Short mmCIF file of C-alpha atoms and ligand atoms in Angstrom, two decimals:
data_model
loop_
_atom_site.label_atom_id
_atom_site.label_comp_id
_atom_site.label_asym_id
_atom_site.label_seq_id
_atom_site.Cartn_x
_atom_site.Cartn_y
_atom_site.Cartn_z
CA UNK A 6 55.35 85.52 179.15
CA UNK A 7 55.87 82.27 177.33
CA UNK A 8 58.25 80.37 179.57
CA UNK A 9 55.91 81.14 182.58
CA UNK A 10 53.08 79.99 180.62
CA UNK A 11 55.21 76.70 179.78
CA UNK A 12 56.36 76.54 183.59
CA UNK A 13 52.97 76.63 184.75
CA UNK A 14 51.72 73.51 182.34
CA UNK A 15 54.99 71.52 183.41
CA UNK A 16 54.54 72.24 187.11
CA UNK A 17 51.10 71.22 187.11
CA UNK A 18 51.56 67.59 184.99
CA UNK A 19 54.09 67.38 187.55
CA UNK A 20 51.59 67.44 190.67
CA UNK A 21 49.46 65.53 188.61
CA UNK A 22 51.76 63.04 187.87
CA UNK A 23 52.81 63.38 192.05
CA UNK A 24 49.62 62.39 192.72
CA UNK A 25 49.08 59.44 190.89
CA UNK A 26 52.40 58.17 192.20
CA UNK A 27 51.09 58.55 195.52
CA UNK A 28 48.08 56.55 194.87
CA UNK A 29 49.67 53.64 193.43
CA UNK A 30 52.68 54.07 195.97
CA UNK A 31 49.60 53.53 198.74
CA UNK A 32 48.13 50.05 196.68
CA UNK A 33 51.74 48.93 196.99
CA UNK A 34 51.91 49.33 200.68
CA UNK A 35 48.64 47.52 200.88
CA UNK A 36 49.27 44.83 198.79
CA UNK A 37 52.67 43.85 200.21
CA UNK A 38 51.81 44.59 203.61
CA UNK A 39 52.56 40.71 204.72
CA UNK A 40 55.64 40.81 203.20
CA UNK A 41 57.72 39.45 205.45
CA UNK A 42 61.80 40.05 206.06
CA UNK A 43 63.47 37.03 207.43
CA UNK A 44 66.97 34.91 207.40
CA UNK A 45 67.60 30.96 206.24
CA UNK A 46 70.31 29.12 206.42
CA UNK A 47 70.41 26.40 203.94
CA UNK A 48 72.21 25.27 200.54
CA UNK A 49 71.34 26.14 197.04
CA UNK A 50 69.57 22.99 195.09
CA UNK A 51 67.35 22.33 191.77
CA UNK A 52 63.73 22.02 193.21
CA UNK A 53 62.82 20.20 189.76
CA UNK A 54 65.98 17.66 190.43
CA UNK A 55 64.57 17.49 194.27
CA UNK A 56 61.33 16.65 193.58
CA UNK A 57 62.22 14.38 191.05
CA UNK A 58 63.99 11.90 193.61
CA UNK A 59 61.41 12.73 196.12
CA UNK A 60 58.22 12.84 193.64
CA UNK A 61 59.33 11.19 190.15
CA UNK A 62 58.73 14.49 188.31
CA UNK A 63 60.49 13.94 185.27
CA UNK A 64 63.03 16.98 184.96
CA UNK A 65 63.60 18.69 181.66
CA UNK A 66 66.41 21.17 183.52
CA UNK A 67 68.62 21.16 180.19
CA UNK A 68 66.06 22.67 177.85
CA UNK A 69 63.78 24.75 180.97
CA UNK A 70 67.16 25.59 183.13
CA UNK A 71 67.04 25.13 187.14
CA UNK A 72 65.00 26.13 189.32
CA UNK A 73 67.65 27.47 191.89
CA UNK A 74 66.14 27.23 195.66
CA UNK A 75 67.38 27.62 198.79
CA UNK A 76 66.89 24.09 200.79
CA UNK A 77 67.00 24.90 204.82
CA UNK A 78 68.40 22.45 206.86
CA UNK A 79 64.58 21.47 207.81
CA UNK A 80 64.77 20.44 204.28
CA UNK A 81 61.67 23.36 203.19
CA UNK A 82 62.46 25.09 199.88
CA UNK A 83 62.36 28.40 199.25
CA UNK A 84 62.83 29.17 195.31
CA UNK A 85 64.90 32.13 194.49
CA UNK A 86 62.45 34.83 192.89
CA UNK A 87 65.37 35.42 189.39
CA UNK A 88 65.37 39.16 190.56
CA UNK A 89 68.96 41.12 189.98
CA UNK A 90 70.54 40.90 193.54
CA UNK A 91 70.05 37.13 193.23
CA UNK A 92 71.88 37.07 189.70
CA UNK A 93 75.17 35.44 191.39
CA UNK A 94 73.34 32.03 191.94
CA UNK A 95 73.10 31.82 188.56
CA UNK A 96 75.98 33.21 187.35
CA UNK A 97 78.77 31.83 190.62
CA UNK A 98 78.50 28.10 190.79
CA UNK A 99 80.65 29.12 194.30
CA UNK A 100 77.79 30.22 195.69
CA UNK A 101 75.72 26.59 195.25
CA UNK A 102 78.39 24.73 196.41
CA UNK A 103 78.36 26.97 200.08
CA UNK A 104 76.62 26.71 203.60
CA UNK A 105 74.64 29.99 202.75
CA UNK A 106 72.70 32.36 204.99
CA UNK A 107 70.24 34.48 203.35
CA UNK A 108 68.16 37.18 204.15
CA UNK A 109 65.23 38.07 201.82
CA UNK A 110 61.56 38.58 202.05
CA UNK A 111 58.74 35.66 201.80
CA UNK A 112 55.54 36.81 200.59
CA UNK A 113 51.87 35.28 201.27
CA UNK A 114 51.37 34.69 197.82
CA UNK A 115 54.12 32.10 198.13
CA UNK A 116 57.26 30.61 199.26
CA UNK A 117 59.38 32.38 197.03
CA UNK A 118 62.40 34.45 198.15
CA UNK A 119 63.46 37.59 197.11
CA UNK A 120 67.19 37.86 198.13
CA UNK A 121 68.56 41.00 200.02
CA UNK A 122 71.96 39.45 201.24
CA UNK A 123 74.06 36.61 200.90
CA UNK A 124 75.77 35.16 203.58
CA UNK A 125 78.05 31.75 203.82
CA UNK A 126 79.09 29.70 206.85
CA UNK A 127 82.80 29.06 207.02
CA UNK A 128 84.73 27.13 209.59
CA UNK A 129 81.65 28.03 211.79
CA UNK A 130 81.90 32.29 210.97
CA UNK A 131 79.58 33.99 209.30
CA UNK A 132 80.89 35.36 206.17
CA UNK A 133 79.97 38.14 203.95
CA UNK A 134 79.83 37.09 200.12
CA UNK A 135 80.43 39.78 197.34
CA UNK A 136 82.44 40.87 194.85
CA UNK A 137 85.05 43.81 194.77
CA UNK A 138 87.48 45.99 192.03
CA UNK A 139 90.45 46.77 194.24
CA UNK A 140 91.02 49.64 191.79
CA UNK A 141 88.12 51.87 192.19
CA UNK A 142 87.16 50.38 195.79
CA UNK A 143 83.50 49.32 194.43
CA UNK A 144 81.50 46.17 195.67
CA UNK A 145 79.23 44.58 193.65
CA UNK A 146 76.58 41.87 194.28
CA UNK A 147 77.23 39.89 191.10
CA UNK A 148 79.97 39.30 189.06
CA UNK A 149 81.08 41.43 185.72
CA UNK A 150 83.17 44.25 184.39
CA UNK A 151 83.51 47.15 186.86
CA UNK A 152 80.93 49.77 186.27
CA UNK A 153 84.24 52.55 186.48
CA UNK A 154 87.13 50.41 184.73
CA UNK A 155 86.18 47.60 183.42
CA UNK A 156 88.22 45.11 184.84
CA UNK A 157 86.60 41.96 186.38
CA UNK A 158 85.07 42.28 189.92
CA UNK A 159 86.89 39.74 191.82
CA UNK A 160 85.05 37.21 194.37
CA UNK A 161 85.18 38.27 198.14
CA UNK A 162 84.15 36.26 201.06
CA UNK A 163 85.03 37.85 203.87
CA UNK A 164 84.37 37.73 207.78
CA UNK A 165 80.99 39.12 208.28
CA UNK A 166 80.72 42.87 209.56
CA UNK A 167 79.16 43.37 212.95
CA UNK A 168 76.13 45.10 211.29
CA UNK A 169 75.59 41.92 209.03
CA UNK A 170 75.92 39.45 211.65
CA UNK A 171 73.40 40.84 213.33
CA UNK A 172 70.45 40.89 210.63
CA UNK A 173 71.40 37.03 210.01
CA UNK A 174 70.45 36.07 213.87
ZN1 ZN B 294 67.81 21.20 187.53
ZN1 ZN B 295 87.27 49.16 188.78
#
């Protein structure tokens, strides 16, 4: 009798719980509604550094760190929201030294971009930028110890996959 008595309480805080994830799963949906998926090509600069030869803001990068952000070739800047996936920007200097293409969302709260992919532009191709253990055959987005052995993930930038190519047209 007990553990049917102790099922029944755990299956109903688990509706209840259900049900309040549904709720706040719709508010999402609402309030991100205008997010909006797109691709830039651009380079990675310091908007502090940019605005400070555009604007004279007096930059204080060594003590606040940079404000990574991707500058499109129509020279608008799109900060990089510091959100995992994006971690190699900070972490890679090889990725702000390349031609990158990157696919995020923009939101109407601001210009801000939340990465999904990066891309780079060699010799004209479309490249696919990541990093790889040949051991274990896992890919990883930034770099680190192997989540199975521990060795170093090693850089990749490789000719983009068909599928990739696509999304960065
Ligand atoms: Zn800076
Ligand atoms: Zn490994």
């Amino acid at each position: 009798m007990k553990p049917n008595r102790r099922q029944f309480i755990a299956s109903s805080l688990l509706s209840a719980g259900a049900l309040s994830l549904q709720v706040s799963a719709q508010d999402k949906t609402k309030s991100s509604a205008e997010a909006q998926t797109i691709s830039l090509r651009g380079r990675v600069v310091c908007m502090t550094e940019e605005l400070q030869k555009l604007y004279q803001v007096i930059a204080d990068c060594d003590i606040r760190g940079h404000v990574y952000t991707l500058k499109t070739n129509d020279d608008k800047f799109y900060p990089f929201l510091p959100v995992d996936i994006a971690a190699a920007v900070w972490m890679d200097e090889r990725y702000r030294q390349r031609d990158l293409q990157v696919t995020g969302r923009i939101f109407p709260q601001g210009q801000f971009i939340e990465v999904i992919r990066f891309q780079s532009w060699n010799n004209g191709k479309l490249h696919d930028l990541y990093y790889f253990c040949d051991v274990c055959q896992i890919s990883s987005h930034k770099p680190g110890p192997c989540d199975c052995c521990q060795d170093p993930f090693q850089f990749r930038e490789t000719p983009a996959t068909e599928e990739n190519a696509k999304h960065a047209e």
